[in-house]
């Protein structure tokens, strides 16, 4: 007899913000500092956690060089009913319909972040697929853009700053 099909238990994480980073962002702080600055991705993670904590939000911070893995994480954020999703799609910004399709399924707000001002750079960086699914887009503020994104997301979902 075939094994009975059991529904998979998905934990719900309504106070968690997913922060997803695309290809090569693991190199942040080690190459091209004139463009991307000297802060590392670990510094970005710290900044996100400190900013989110002010609103009582937790952060699920991830980076991948693989498109499908990013799609899986977006689906996970949706299934867990995450409070929101912040994404720097990096090199997948202008190429990935798979990431766009996954983002379209999100009910929680999606915010797109770029460290550099993509509109002041080469024209092939301008036309973001991801922006079509994003509630807001932040670019050109360096890594501070991630903190701005968390502050903006908190305002969107009505998360109040904690006292003290
Ligand atoms: O400005 C951004 O955040 C970008 O998303 C960064 C991407 C680029 O393809 C986008 O057009 C704009 C590149 C990420 C690569 O990150 C590196 C960081 C340090 C050294 C080398 C690559």
PDB file of C-alpha atoms and ligand atoms in Angstrom:
ATOM      1  CA  UNK A   1       0.000   0.000   0.000  1.00  0.00           C
ATOM      2  CA  UNK A   2       1.412   3.473  -0.824  1.00  0.00           C
ATOM      3  CA  UNK A   3       2.344   5.644   2.130  1.00  0.00           C
ATOM      4  CA  UNK A   4      -0.362   8.173   3.020  1.00  0.00           C
ATOM      5  CA  UNK A   5       0.275  11.683   1.787  1.00  0.00           C
ATOM      6  CA  UNK A   6       0.701  14.000   4.749  1.00  0.00           C
ATOM      7  CA  UNK A   7       0.538  17.763   4.418  1.00  0.00           C
ATOM      8  CA  UNK A   8       3.971  19.313   5.023  1.00  0.00           C
ATOM      9  CA  UNK A   9       3.927  21.524   8.114  1.00  0.00           C
ATOM     10  CA  UNK A  10       5.102  25.016   7.208  1.00  0.00           C
ATOM     11  CA  UNK A  11       6.049  27.308  10.074  1.00  0.00           C
ATOM     12  CA  UNK A  12       4.576  30.753   9.725  1.00  0.00           C
ATOM     13  CA  UNK A  13       6.981  33.648  10.315  1.00  0.00           C
ATOM     14  CA  UNK A  14       4.905  36.827  10.092  1.00  0.00           C
ATOM     15  CA  UNK A  15       7.550  38.890  11.919  1.00  0.00           C
ATOM     16  CA  UNK A  16      10.353  37.881   9.612  1.00  0.00           C
ATOM     17  CA  UNK A  17      11.754  39.873   6.717  1.00  0.00           C
ATOM     18  CA  UNK A  18      13.571  37.936   4.028  1.00  0.00           C
ATOM     19  CA  UNK A  19      16.631  39.736   2.642  1.00  0.00           C
ATOM     20  CA  UNK A  20      17.847  37.970  -0.491  1.00  0.00           C
ATOM     21  CA  UNK A  21      21.060  38.751  -2.347  1.00  0.00           C
ATOM     22  CA  UNK A  22      21.926  37.597  -5.836  1.00  0.00           C
ATOM     23  CA  UNK A  23      25.071  36.501  -7.605  1.00  0.00           C
ATOM     24  CA  UNK A  24      28.524  37.812  -6.710  1.00  0.00           C
ATOM     25  CA  UNK A  25      27.302  39.858  -3.750  1.00  0.00           C
ATOM     26  CA  UNK A  26      29.299  37.442  -1.581  1.00  0.00           C
ATOM     27  CA  UNK A  27      32.311  39.366  -2.950  1.00  0.00           C
ATOM     28  CA  UNK A  28      31.140  42.672  -1.497  1.00  0.00           C
ATOM     29  CA  UNK A  29      33.982  44.574   0.144  1.00  0.00           C
ATOM     30  CA  UNK A  30      36.674  42.500  -1.533  1.00  0.00           C
ATOM     31  CA  UNK A  31      36.573  43.850  -5.126  1.00  0.00           C
ATOM     32  CA  UNK A  32      35.614  47.101  -6.895  1.00  0.00           C
ATOM     33  CA  UNK A  33      35.387  49.203  -3.683  1.00  0.00           C
ATOM     34  CA  UNK A  34      35.102  52.361  -5.805  1.00  0.00           C
ATOM     35  CA  UNK A  35      31.710  51.065  -7.002  1.00  0.00           C
ATOM     36  CA  UNK A  36      30.358  48.976  -4.154  1.00  0.00           C
ATOM     37  CA  UNK A  37      32.239  50.314  -1.109  1.00  0.00           C
ATOM     38  CA  UNK A  38      34.312  48.491   1.491  1.00  0.00           C
ATOM     39  CA  UNK A  39      31.542  46.965   3.592  1.00  0.00           C
ATOM     40  CA  UNK A  40      31.195  43.198   3.344  1.00  0.00           C
ATOM     41  CA  UNK A  41      27.985  41.198   3.025  1.00  0.00           C
ATOM     42  CA  UNK A  42      28.404  40.287   6.719  1.00  0.00           C
ATOM     43  CA  UNK A  43      28.305  44.039   7.461  1.00  0.00           C
ATOM     44  CA  UNK A  44      25.109  44.328   5.409  1.00  0.00           C
ATOM     45  CA  UNK A  45      23.583  41.462   7.379  1.00  0.00           C
ATOM     46  CA  UNK A  46      24.472  43.174  10.676  1.00  0.00           C
ATOM     47  CA  UNK A  47      22.950  46.436   9.453  1.00  0.00           C
ATOM     48  CA  UNK A  48      19.735  44.652   8.417  1.00  0.00           C
ATOM     49  CA  UNK A  49      19.412  42.832  11.748  1.00  0.00           C
ATOM     50  CA  UNK A  50      20.037  46.006  13.782  1.00  0.00           C
ATOM     51  CA  UNK A  51      17.524  47.987  11.710  1.00  0.00           C
ATOM     52  CA  UNK A  52      14.857  45.280  11.803  1.00  0.00           C
ATOM     53  CA  UNK A  53      15.277  44.790  15.553  1.00  0.00           C
ATOM     54  CA  UNK A  54      14.122  48.371  16.130  1.00  0.00           C
ATOM     55  CA  UNK A  55      10.716  47.285  14.813  1.00  0.00           C
ATOM     56  CA  UNK A  56      10.663  43.887  16.514  1.00  0.00           C
ATOM     57  CA  UNK A  57      11.283  42.180  13.177  1.00  0.00           C
ATOM     58  CA  UNK A  58      13.592  39.226  12.563  1.00  0.00           C
ATOM     59  CA  UNK A  59      15.705  38.827   9.435  1.00  0.00           C
ATOM     60  CA  UNK A  60      16.314  35.807   7.236  1.00  0.00           C
ATOM     61  CA  UNK A  61      19.437  36.933   5.363  1.00  0.00           C
ATOM     62  CA  UNK A  62      20.651  34.897   2.384  1.00  0.00           C
ATOM     63  CA  UNK A  63      22.883  35.103  -0.687  1.00  0.00           C
ATOM     64  CA  UNK A  64      23.073  32.789  -3.658  1.00  0.00           C
ATOM     65  CA  UNK A  65      24.821  32.606  -7.000  1.00  0.00           C
ATOM     66  CA  UNK A  66      22.057  30.309  -8.288  1.00  0.00           C
ATOM     67  CA  UNK A  67      18.780  31.502  -9.786  1.00  0.00           C
ATOM     68  CA  UNK A  68      16.738  28.429  -8.774  1.00  0.00           C
ATOM     69  CA  UNK A  69      17.856  28.690  -5.163  1.00  0.00           C
ATOM     70  CA  UNK A  70      16.637  32.292  -5.064  1.00  0.00           C
ATOM     71  CA  UNK A  71      13.286  31.171  -6.554  1.00  0.00           C
ATOM     72  CA  UNK A  72      13.032  28.482  -3.830  1.00  0.00           C
ATOM     73  CA  UNK A  73      13.682  31.083  -1.112  1.00  0.00           C
ATOM     74  CA  UNK A  74      11.006  33.416  -2.497  1.00  0.00           C
ATOM     75  CA  UNK A  75       8.540  30.511  -2.442  1.00  0.00           C
ATOM     76  CA  UNK A  76       9.622  29.750   1.122  1.00  0.00           C
ATOM     77  CA  UNK A  77       9.057  33.377   2.178  1.00  0.00           C
ATOM     78  CA  UNK A  78       5.557  33.201   0.709  1.00  0.00           C
ATOM     79  CA  UNK A  79       4.746  29.849   2.339  1.00  0.00           C
ATOM     80  CA  UNK A  80       5.963  31.110   5.721  1.00  0.00           C
ATOM     81  CA  UNK A  81       3.910  34.297   5.359  1.00  0.00           C
ATOM     82  CA  UNK A  82       6.984  36.470   5.842  1.00  0.00           C
ATOM     83  CA  UNK A  83       6.323  40.133   6.640  1.00  0.00           C
ATOM     84  CA  UNK A  84       8.092  41.232   3.485  1.00  0.00           C
ATOM     85  CA  UNK A  85      10.898  40.497   1.099  1.00  0.00           C
ATOM     86  CA  UNK A  86      13.851  42.698   0.251  1.00  0.00           C
ATOM     87  CA  UNK A  87      15.892  41.620  -2.738  1.00  0.00           C
ATOM     88  CA  UNK A  88      19.056  42.749  -4.428  1.00  0.00           C
ATOM     89  CA  UNK A  89      18.836  40.525  -7.498  1.00  0.00           C
ATOM     90  CA  UNK A  90      22.272  41.697  -8.717  1.00  0.00           C
ATOM     91  CA  UNK A  91      23.050  40.141 -12.116  1.00  0.00           C
ATOM     92  CA  UNK A  92      19.583  38.527 -12.314  1.00  0.00           C
ATOM     93  CA  UNK A  93      17.857  41.928 -12.200  1.00  0.00           C
ATOM     94  CA  UNK A  94      17.544  42.293 -15.963  1.00  0.00           C
ATOM     95  CA  UNK A  95      17.416  38.622 -16.980  1.00  0.00           C
ATOM     96  CA  UNK A  96      15.315  36.509 -14.647  1.00  0.00           C
ATOM     97  CA  UNK A  97      11.681  35.922 -15.534  1.00  0.00           C
ATOM     98  CA  UNK A  98      11.790  32.988 -13.069  1.00  0.00           C
ATOM     99  CA  UNK A  99      12.558  35.338 -10.181  1.00  0.00           C
ATOM    100  CA  UNK A 100       9.922  37.803 -11.425  1.00  0.00           C
ATOM    101  CA  UNK A 101       7.284  35.053 -11.599  1.00  0.00           C
ATOM    102  CA  UNK A 102       8.129  33.925  -8.059  1.00  0.00           C
ATOM    103  CA  UNK A 103       7.931  37.512  -6.782  1.00  0.00           C
ATOM    104  CA  UNK A 104       4.513  37.958  -8.409  1.00  0.00           C
ATOM    105  CA  UNK A 105       3.196  35.228  -6.069  1.00  0.00           C
ATOM    106  CA  UNK A 106       4.193  37.190  -2.943  1.00  0.00           C
ATOM    107  CA  UNK A 107       1.371  38.816  -1.043  1.00  0.00           C
ATOM    108  CA  UNK A 108       3.713  40.642   1.343  1.00  0.00           C
ATOM    109  CA  UNK A 109       5.532  43.727   0.011  1.00  0.00           C
ATOM    110  CA  UNK A 110       8.625  43.222  -2.132  1.00  0.00           C
ATOM    111  CA  UNK A 111      11.320  45.897  -2.111  1.00  0.00           C
ATOM    112  CA  UNK A 112      14.144  45.935  -4.649  1.00  0.00           C
ATOM    113  CA  UNK A 113      17.503  47.308  -3.532  1.00  0.00           C
ATOM    114  CA  UNK A 114      20.653  48.122  -5.473  1.00  0.00           C
ATOM    115  CA  UNK A 115      23.811  49.428  -3.874  1.00  0.00           C
ATOM    116  CA  UNK A 116      24.677  51.532  -6.915  1.00  0.00           C
ATOM    117  CA  UNK A 117      22.478  53.811  -8.979  1.00  0.00           C
ATOM    118  CA  UNK A 118      21.791  51.379 -11.807  1.00  0.00           C
ATOM    119  CA  UNK A 119      20.331  54.214 -13.938  1.00  0.00           C
ATOM    120  CA  UNK A 120      23.629  56.082 -13.936  1.00  0.00           C
ATOM    121  CA  UNK A 121      25.474  52.966 -15.141  1.00  0.00           C
ATOM    122  CA  UNK A 122      25.504  50.990 -18.397  1.00  0.00           C
ATOM    123  CA  UNK A 123      22.109  50.865 -20.160  1.00  0.00           C
ATOM    124  CA  UNK A 124      21.932  47.053 -19.853  1.00  0.00           C
ATOM    125  CA  UNK A 125      21.503  47.524 -16.076  1.00  0.00           C
ATOM    126  CA  UNK A 126      18.493  49.842 -16.378  1.00  0.00           C
ATOM    127  CA  UNK A 127      15.581  47.612 -17.275  1.00  0.00           C
ATOM    128  CA  UNK A 128      14.757  45.557 -14.202  1.00  0.00           C
ATOM    129  CA  UNK A 129      12.234  42.716 -14.457  1.00  0.00           C
ATOM    130  CA  UNK A 130      12.130  42.622 -10.663  1.00  0.00           C
ATOM    131  CA  UNK A 131      10.826  46.211 -10.462  1.00  0.00           C
ATOM    132  CA  UNK A 132       7.570  45.032 -12.051  1.00  0.00           C
ATOM    133  CA  UNK A 133       6.800  43.022  -8.903  1.00  0.00           C
ATOM    134  CA  UNK A 134       8.328  45.477  -6.425  1.00  0.00           C
ATOM    135  CA  UNK A 135       6.329  47.830  -4.248  1.00  0.00           C
ATOM    136  CA  UNK A 136       9.387  50.110  -4.051  1.00  0.00           C
ATOM    137  CA  UNK A 137      12.867  50.361  -5.533  1.00  0.00           C
ATOM    138  CA  UNK A 138      15.894  51.865  -3.775  1.00  0.00           C
ATOM    139  CA  UNK A 139      19.199  52.390  -5.538  1.00  0.00           C
ATOM    140  CA  UNK A 140      22.335  54.450  -5.199  1.00  0.00           C
ATOM    141  CA  UNK A 141      22.546  54.781  -1.401  1.00  0.00           C
ATOM    142  CA  UNK A 142      25.269  52.179  -0.986  1.00  0.00           C
ATOM    143  CA  UNK A 143      24.539  49.557   1.656  1.00  0.00           C
ATOM    144  CA  UNK A 144      22.417  52.113   3.542  1.00  0.00           C
ATOM    145  CA  UNK A 145      19.763  51.248   0.948  1.00  0.00           C
ATOM    146  CA  UNK A 146      19.099  47.992   2.834  1.00  0.00           C
ATOM    147  CA  UNK A 147      18.375  49.930   6.055  1.00  0.00           C
ATOM    148  CA  UNK A 148      16.136  52.316   4.109  1.00  0.00           C
ATOM    149  CA  UNK A 149      14.297  49.331   2.665  1.00  0.00           C
ATOM    150  CA  UNK A 150      13.659  47.855   6.123  1.00  0.00           C
ATOM    151  CA  UNK A 151      12.464  51.227   7.456  1.00  0.00           C
ATOM    152  CA  UNK A 152      10.164  51.620   4.445  1.00  0.00           C
ATOM    153  CA  UNK A 153       8.858  48.088   4.788  1.00  0.00           C
ATOM    154  CA  UNK A 154       8.154  48.631   8.493  1.00  0.00           C
ATOM    155  CA  UNK A 155       6.098  51.718   7.590  1.00  0.00           C
ATOM    156  CA  UNK A 156       4.207  49.783   4.901  1.00  0.00           C
ATOM    157  CA  UNK A 157       3.232  46.952   7.247  1.00  0.00           C
ATOM    158  CA  UNK A 158       2.581  49.226  10.234  1.00  0.00           C
ATOM    159  CA  UNK A 159       5.409  47.886  12.405  1.00  0.00           C
ATOM    160  CA  UNK A 160       6.005  50.452  15.146  1.00  0.00           C
ATOM    161  CA  UNK A 161       9.511  51.337  16.348  1.00  0.00           C
ATOM    162  CA  UNK A 162      10.212  49.798  19.745  1.00  0.00           C
ATOM    163  CA  UNK A 163      10.737  52.147  22.677  1.00  0.00           C
ATOM    164  CA  UNK A 164      14.154  52.485  24.309  1.00  0.00           C
TER     165      UNK A 164
HETATM  166  O1  LIG B   1      24.209  47.971  -7.379  1.00  0.00           O
HETATM  167  C1  LIG B   1      23.830  46.817  -7.122  1.00  0.00           C
HETATM  168  O2  LIG B   1      23.519  46.452  -5.991  1.00  0.00           O
HETATM  169  C2  LIG B   1      23.780  45.765  -8.229  1.00  0.00           C
HETATM  170  O3  LIG B   1      22.630  44.959  -8.015  1.00  0.00           O
HETATM  171  C3  LIG B   1      25.044  44.951  -8.106  1.00  0.00           C
HETATM  172  C4  LIG B   1      25.179  43.907  -9.209  1.00  0.00           C
HETATM  173  C5  LIG B   1      24.998  44.541 -10.592  1.00  0.00           C
HETATM  174  O4  LIG B   1      24.991  43.510 -11.569  1.00  0.00           O
HETATM  175  C6  LIG B   1      23.709  45.337 -10.686  1.00  0.00           C
HETATM  176  O5  LIG B   1      23.629  45.945 -11.959  1.00  0.00           O
HETATM  177  C7  LIG B   1      23.666  46.406  -9.602  1.00  0.00           C
HETATM  178  C8  LIG B   1      26.556  43.259  -9.140  1.00  0.00           C
HETATM  179  C9  LIG B   1      26.786  42.510  -7.874  1.00  0.00           C
HETATM  180  C10 LIG B   1      28.208  42.076  -7.848  1.00  0.00           C
HETATM  181  O6  LIG B   1      28.738  42.447  -6.610  1.00  0.00           O
HETATM  182  C11 LIG B   1      30.083  42.584  -6.502  1.00  0.00           C
HETATM  183  C12 LIG B   1      30.520  43.192  -5.355  1.00  0.00           C
HETATM  184  C13 LIG B   1      31.848  43.382  -5.172  1.00  0.00           C
HETATM  185  C14 LIG B   1      32.757  42.965  -6.111  1.00  0.00           C
HETATM  186  C15 LIG B   1      32.319  42.370  -7.265  1.00  0.00           C
HETATM  187  C16 LIG B   1      30.970  42.164  -7.461  1.00  0.00           C
END
